[in-house]
Short mmCIF file of C-alpha atoms and ligand atoms in Angstrom, two decimals:
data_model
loop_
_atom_site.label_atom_id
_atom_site.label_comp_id
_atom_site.label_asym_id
_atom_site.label_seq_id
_atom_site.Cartn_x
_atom_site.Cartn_y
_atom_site.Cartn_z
CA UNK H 1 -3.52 -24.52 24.13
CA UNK H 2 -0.92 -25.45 21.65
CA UNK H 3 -1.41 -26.14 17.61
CA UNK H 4 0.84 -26.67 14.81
CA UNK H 5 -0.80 -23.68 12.37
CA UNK H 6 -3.41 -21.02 13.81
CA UNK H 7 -5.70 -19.52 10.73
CA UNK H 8 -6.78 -16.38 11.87
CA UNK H 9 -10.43 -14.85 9.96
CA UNK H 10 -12.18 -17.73 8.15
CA UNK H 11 -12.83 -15.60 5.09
CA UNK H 12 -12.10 -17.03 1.56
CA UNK H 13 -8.46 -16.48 2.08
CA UNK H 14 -8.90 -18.39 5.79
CA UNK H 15 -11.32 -20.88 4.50
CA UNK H 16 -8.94 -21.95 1.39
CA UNK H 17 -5.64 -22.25 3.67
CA UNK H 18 -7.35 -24.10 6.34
CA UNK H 19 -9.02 -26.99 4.00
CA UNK H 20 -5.55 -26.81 2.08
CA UNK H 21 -3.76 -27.46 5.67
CA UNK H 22 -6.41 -30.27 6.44
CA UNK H 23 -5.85 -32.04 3.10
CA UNK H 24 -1.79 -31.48 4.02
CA UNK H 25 -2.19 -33.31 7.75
CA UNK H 26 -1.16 -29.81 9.32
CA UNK H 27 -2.78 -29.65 12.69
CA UNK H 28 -4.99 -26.71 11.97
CA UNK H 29 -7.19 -24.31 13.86
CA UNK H 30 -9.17 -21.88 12.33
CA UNK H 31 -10.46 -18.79 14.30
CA UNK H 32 -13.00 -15.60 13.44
CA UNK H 33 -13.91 -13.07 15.59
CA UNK H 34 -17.55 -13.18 13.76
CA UNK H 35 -20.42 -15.80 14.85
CA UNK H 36 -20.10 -17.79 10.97
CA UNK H 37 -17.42 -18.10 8.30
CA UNK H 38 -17.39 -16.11 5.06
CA UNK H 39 -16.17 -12.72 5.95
CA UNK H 40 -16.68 -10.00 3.08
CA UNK H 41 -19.05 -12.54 1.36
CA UNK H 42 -21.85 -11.65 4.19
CA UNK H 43 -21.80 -8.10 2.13
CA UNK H 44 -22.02 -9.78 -1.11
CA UNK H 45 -25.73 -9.35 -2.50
CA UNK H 46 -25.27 -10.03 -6.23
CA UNK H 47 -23.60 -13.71 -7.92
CA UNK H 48 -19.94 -12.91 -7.79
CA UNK H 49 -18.78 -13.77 -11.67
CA UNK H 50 -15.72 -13.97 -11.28
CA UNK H 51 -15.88 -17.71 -8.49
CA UNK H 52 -14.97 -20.52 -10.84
CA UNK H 53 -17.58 -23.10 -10.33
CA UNK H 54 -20.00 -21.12 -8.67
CA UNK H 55 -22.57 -21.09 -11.03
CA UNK H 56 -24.74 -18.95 -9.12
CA UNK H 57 -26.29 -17.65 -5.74
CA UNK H 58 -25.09 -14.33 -3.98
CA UNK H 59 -22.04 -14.34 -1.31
CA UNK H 60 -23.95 -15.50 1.54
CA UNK H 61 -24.57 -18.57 0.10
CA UNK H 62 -21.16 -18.97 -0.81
CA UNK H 63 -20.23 -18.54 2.71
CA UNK H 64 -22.55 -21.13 3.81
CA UNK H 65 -21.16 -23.37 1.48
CA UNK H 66 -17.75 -22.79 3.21
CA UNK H 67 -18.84 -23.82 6.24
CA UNK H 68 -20.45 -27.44 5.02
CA UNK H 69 -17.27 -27.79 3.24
CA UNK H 70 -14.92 -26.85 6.35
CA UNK H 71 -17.51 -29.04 8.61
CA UNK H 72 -17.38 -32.32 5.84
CA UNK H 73 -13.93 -31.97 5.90
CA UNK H 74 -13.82 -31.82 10.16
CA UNK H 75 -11.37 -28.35 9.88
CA UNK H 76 -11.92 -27.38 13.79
CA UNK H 77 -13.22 -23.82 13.68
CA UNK H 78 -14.05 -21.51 16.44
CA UNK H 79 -16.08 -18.22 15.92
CA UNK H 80 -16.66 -15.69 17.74
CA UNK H 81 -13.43 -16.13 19.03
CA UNK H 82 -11.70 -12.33 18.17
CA UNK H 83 -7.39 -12.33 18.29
CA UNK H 84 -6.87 -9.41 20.27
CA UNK H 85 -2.79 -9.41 20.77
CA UNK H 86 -0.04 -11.25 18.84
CA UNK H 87 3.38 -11.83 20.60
CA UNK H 88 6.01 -13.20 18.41
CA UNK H 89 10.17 -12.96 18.51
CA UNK H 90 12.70 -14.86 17.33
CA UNK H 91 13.71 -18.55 19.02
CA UNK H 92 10.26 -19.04 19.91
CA UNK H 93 6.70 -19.73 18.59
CA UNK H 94 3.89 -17.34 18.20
CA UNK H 95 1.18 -16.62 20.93
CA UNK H 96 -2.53 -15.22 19.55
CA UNK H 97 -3.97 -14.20 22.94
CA UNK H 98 -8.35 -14.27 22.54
CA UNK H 99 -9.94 -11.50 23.51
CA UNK H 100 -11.47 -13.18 27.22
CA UNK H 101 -7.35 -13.28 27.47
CA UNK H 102 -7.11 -17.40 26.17
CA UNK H 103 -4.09 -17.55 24.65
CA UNK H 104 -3.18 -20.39 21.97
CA UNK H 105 0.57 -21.13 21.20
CA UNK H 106 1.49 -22.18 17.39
CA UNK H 107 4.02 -23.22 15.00
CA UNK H 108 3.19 -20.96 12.63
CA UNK H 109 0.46 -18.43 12.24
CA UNK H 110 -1.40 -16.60 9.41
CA UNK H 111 -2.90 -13.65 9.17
CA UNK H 112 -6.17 -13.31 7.65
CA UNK H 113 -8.25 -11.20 9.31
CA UNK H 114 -8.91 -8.29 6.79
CA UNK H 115 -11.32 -5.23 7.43
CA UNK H 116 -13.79 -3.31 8.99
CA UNK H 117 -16.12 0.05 7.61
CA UNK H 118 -14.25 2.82 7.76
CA UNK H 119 -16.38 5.88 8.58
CA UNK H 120 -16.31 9.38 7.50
CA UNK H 121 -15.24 11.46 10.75
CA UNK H 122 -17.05 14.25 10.43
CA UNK H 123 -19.39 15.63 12.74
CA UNK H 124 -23.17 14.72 12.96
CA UNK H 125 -22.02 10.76 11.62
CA UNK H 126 -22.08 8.95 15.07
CA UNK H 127 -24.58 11.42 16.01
CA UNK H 128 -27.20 10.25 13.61
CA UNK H 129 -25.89 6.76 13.17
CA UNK H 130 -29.18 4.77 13.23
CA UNK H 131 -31.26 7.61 13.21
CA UNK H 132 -31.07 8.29 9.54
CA UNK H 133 -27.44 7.64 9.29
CA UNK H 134 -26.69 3.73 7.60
CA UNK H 135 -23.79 2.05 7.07
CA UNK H 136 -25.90 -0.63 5.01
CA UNK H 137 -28.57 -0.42 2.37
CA UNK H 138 -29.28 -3.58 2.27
CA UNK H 139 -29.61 -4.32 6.34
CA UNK H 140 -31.74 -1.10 6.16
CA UNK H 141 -33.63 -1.78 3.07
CA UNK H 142 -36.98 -1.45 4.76
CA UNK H 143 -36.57 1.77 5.97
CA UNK H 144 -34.87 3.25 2.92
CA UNK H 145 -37.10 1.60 0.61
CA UNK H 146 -38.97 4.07 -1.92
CA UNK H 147 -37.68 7.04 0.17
CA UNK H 148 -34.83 10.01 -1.03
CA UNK H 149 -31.61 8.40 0.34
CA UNK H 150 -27.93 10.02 -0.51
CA UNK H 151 -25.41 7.08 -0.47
CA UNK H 152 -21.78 8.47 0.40
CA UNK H 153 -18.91 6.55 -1.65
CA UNK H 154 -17.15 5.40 -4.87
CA UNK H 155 -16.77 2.08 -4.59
CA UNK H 156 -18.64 -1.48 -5.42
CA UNK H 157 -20.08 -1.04 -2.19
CA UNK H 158 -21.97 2.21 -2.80
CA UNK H 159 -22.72 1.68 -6.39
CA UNK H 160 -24.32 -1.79 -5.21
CA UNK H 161 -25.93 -0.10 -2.59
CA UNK H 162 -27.46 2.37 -5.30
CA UNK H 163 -28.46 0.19 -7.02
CA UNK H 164 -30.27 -2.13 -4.69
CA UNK H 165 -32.36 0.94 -3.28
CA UNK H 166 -33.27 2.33 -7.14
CA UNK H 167 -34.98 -1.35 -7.44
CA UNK H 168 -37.00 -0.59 -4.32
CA UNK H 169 -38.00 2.82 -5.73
CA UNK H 170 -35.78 5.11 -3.55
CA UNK H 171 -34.39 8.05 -4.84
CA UNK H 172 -31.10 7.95 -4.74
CA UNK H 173 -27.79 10.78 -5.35
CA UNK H 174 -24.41 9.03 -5.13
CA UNK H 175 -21.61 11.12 -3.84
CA UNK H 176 -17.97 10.49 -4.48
CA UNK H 177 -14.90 12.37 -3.26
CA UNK H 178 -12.69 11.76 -6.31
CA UNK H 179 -13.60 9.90 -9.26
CA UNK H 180 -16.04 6.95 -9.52
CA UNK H 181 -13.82 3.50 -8.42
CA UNK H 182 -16.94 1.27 -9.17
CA UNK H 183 -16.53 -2.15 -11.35
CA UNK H 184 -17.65 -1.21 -14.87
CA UNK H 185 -20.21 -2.81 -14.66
CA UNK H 186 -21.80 -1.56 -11.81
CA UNK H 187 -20.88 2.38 -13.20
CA UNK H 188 -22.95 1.02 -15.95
CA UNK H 189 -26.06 0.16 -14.27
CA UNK H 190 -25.97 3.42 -12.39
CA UNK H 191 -25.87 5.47 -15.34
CA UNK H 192 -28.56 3.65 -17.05
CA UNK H 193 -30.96 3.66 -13.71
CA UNK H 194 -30.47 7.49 -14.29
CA UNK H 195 -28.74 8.04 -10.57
CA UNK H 196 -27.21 11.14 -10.23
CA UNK H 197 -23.42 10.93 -9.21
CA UNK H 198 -21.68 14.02 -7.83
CA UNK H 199 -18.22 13.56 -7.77
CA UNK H 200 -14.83 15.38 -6.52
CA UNK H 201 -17.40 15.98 -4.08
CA UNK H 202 -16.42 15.67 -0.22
CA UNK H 203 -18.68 15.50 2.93
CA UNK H 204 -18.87 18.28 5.80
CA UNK H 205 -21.19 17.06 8.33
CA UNK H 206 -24.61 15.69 8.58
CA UNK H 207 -27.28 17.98 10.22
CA UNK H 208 -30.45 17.65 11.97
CA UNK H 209 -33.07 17.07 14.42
CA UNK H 210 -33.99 14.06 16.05
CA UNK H 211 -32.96 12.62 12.79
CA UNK H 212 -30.51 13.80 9.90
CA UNK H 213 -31.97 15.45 7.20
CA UNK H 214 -29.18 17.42 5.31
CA UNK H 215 -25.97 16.34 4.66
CA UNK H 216 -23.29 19.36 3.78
CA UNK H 217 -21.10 18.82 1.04
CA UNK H 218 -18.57 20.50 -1.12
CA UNK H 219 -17.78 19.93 -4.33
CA UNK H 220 -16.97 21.41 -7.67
CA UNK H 221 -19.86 24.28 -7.77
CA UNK H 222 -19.13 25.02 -3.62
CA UNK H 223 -21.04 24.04 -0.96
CA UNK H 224 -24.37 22.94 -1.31
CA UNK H 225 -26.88 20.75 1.42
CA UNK H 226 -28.50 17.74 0.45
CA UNK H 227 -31.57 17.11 2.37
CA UNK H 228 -32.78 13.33 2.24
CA UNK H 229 -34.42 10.95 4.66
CA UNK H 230 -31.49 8.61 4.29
CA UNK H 231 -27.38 8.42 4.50
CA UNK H 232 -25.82 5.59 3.26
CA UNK H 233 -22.38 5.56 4.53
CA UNK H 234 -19.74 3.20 1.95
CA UNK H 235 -16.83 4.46 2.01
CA UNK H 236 -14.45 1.44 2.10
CA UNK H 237 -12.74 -0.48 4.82
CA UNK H 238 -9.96 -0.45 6.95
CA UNK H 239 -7.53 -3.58 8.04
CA UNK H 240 -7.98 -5.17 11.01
CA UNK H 241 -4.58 -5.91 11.73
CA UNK H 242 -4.38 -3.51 15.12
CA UNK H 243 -4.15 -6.80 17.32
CA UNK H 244 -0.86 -7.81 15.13
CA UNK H 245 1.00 -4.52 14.79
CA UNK H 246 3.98 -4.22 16.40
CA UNK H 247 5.66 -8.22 15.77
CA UNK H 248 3.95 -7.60 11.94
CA UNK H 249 4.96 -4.71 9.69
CA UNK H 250 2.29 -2.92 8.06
CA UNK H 251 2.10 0.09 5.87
CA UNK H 252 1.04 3.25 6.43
CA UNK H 253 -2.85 2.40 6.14
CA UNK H 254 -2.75 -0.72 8.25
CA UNK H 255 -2.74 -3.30 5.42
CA UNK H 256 0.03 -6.04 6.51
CA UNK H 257 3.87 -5.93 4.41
CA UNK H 258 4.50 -9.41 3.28
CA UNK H 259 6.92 -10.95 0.99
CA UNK H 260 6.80 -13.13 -2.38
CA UNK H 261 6.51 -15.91 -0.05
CA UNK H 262 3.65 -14.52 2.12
CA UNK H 263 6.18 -14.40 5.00
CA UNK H 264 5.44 -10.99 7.15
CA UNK H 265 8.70 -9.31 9.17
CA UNK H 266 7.38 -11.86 12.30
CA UNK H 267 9.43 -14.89 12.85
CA UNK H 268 7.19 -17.77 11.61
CA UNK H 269 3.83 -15.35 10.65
CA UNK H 270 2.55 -15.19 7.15
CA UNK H 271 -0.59 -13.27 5.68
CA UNK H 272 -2.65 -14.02 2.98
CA UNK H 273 -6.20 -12.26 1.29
CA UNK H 274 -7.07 -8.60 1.31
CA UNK H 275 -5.24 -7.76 4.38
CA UNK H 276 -2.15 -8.07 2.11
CA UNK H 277 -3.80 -5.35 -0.28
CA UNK H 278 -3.36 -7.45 -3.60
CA UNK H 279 -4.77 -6.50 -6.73
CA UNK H 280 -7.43 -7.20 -7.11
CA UNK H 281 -8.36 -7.44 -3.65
CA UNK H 282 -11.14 -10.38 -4.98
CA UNK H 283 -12.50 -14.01 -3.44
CA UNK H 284 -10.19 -15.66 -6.22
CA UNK H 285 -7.22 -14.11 -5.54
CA UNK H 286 -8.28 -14.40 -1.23
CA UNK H 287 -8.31 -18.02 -2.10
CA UNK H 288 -4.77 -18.41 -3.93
CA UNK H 289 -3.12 -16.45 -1.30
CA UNK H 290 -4.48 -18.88 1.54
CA UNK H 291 -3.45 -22.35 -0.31
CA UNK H 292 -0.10 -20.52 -1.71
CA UNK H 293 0.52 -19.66 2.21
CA UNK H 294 -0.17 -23.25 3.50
CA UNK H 295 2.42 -24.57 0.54
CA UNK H 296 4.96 -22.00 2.16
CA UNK H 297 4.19 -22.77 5.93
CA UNK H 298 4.43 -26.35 5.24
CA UNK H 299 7.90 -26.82 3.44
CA UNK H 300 8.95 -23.95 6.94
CA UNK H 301 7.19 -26.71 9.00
CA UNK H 302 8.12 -29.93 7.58
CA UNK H 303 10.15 -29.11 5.46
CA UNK H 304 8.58 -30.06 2.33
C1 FAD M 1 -20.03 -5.40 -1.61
C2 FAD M 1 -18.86 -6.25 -2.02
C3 FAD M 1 -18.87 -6.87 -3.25
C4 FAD M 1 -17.80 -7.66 -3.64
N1 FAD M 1 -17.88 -8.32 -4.84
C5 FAD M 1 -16.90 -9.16 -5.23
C6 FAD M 1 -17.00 -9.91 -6.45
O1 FAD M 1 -17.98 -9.83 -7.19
N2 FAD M 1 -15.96 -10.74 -6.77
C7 FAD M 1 -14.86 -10.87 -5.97
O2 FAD M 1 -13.97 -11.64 -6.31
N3 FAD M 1 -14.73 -10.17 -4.81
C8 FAD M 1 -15.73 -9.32 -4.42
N4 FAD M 1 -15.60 -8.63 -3.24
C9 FAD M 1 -14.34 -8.73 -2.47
C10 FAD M 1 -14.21 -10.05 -1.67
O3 FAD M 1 -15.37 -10.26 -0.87
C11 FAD M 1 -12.96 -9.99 -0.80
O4 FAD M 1 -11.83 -9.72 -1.62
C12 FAD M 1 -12.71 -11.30 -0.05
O5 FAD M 1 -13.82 -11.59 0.80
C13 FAD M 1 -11.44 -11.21 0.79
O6 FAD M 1 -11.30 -12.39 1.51
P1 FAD M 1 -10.40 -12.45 2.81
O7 FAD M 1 -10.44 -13.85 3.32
O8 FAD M 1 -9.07 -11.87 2.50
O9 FAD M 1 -11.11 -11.46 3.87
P2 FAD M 1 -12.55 -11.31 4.51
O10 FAD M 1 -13.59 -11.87 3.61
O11 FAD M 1 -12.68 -9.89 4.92
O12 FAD M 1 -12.51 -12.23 5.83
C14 FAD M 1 -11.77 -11.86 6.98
C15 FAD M 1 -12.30 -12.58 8.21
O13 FAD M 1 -11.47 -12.24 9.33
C16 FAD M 1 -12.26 -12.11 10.48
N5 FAD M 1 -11.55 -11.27 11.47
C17 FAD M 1 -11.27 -9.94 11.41
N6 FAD M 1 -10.56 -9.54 12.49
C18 FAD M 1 -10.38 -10.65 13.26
C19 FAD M 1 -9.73 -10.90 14.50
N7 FAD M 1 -9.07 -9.93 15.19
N8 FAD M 1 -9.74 -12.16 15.00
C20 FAD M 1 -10.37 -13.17 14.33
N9 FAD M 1 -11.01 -12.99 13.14
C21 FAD M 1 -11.01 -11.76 12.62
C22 FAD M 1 -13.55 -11.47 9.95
O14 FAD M 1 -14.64 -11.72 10.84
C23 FAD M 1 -13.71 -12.16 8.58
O15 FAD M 1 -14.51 -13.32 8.69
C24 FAD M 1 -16.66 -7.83 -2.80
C25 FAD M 1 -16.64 -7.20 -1.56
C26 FAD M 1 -17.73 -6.41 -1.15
C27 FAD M 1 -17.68 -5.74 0.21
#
């Protein structure tokens, strides 16, 4: 299969370049690895201020507004549809082989495919995942609910965890390994929901039975165990840009090297959203990135 621009991870970034391609009359595809469009915004359970125009709901809705718009505006989009290898050289377009080993030929491609959890490493984690280990609050709500639960990060994503859980009555400790990295805002609410945060605190391991029940830690006073019913694992995300290594430069993390133009170091590749690790990594700046990318790709295209 051949196209003129392949969009990979319909996320806000992916979802903005691909209607911005559409409107443009570049022959677009748009492919995630996940079963829906949205990305991140599946994790979103709070009204993101910060989306012009969207006056309210939480990210999921946002995302399912991406996919009426990307359906209204006939963008075609295949999901579940992970890129597992990019081949790309100089003289000679770029080939995304699927995983299932379909391989689609394009004019240009961009990378948008941003991140996965990243997990701890340390032992008991995969032991216990599931069985009183969580890498989501909110999936696991039910279960946490009302109970004592220690959530592991600094981030949005564990303060908005800790929070969620306080509302349900849980009991919750927040430990961070350096300093608190949390939106304002959400620091905020933590401090006035009267959850404990230990940080410059780092985890050991997670012990116990056929469930955890203590987590080890070591922080400022030494080592100390927290026992709890619950371990909420946040601790960020890493880039999944594994199946573009190699053609595409990335740094020393995995996040992908591109230039003021969005180009990366692969002949006729560019990269836009959070897997380019702008600041703020954010839906509004996701959403530049993807239309700024599309302007670039199509003067390289057509040349204007
Ligand atoms: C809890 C939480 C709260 C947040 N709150 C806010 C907020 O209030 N305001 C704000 O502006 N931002 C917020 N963000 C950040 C925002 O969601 C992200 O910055 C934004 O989603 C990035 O968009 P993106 O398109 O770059 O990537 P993503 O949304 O991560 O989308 C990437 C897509 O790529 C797909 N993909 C990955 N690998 C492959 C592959 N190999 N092949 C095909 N597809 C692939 C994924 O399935 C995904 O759909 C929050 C994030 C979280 C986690």
């Amino acid at each position: 299969m051949s196209v003129e621009l392949l969009v990979v991870g319909a996320g806000p970034a992916g979802v903005s370049a691909a209607l911005w391609a559409k409107a443009l009359e570049l022959d677009v595809l748009l492919l995630d690895g996940a079963d829906v469009p949205g990305g991140q915004l599946h994790s979103v359970h709070f009204h993101p201020q910060d989306v012009p125009g969207f006056e309210q709901g939480d990210g999921p809705a946002l995302a399912a507004a991406y996919a009426r718009q990307l359906a209204a505006a006939s963008v075609p989009l295949r999901t579940a549809s992970p890129a597992e290898s990019l081949d790309a050289a100089e003289g000679r377009n770029p080939v995304v082989t699927l995983r299932g080993g379909e391989s689609i030929e394009a004019r240009a491609v961009l990378v948008a495919s941003v991140v996965r959890r990243r997990r701890l490493e340390v032992p008991g984690e995969r032991e216990f995942d599931g069985r009183g280990v969580s890498f989501s609050a909110t999936r696991d709500r039910d279960q946490l609910a009302g109970r004592e639960v220690v959530i592991v990060g600094g981030g949005d994503a564990a303060f908005e965890n800790a929070l969620l859980l306080a509302q349900t009555g849980s009991r919750v400790t927040l430990v961070v390994r350096g300093e608190p990295r949390a939106r304002a805002e959400f620091r905020s609410r933590a401090s006035a929901a009267g959850i404990p945060v230990l940080d410059h605190t780092r985890v050991l391991e997670v012990k116990g039975d056929t469930r955890a029940r203590v987590m080890r830690v070591s922080g400022p006073g030494g080592e100390r165990e927290l026992a709890a019913e619950g371990f909420v694992i946040k601790v960020g995300v890493v880039p999944n840009s594994e199946w573009c290594r190699g053609p595409v430069r990335c740094d020393a993390d995995g996040f992908v090297a591109v230039d003021e133009r969005l180009a990366t170091s692969a002949p006729a590749v560019w990269a836009a959203g959070d897997i380019t690790r702008p600041t703020p990594p954010s839906i509004p700046v996701a959403i530049g990135q993807g239309a700024q990318a599309i302007a670039m790709i199509r003067a390289a295209l057509r040349g204007r």
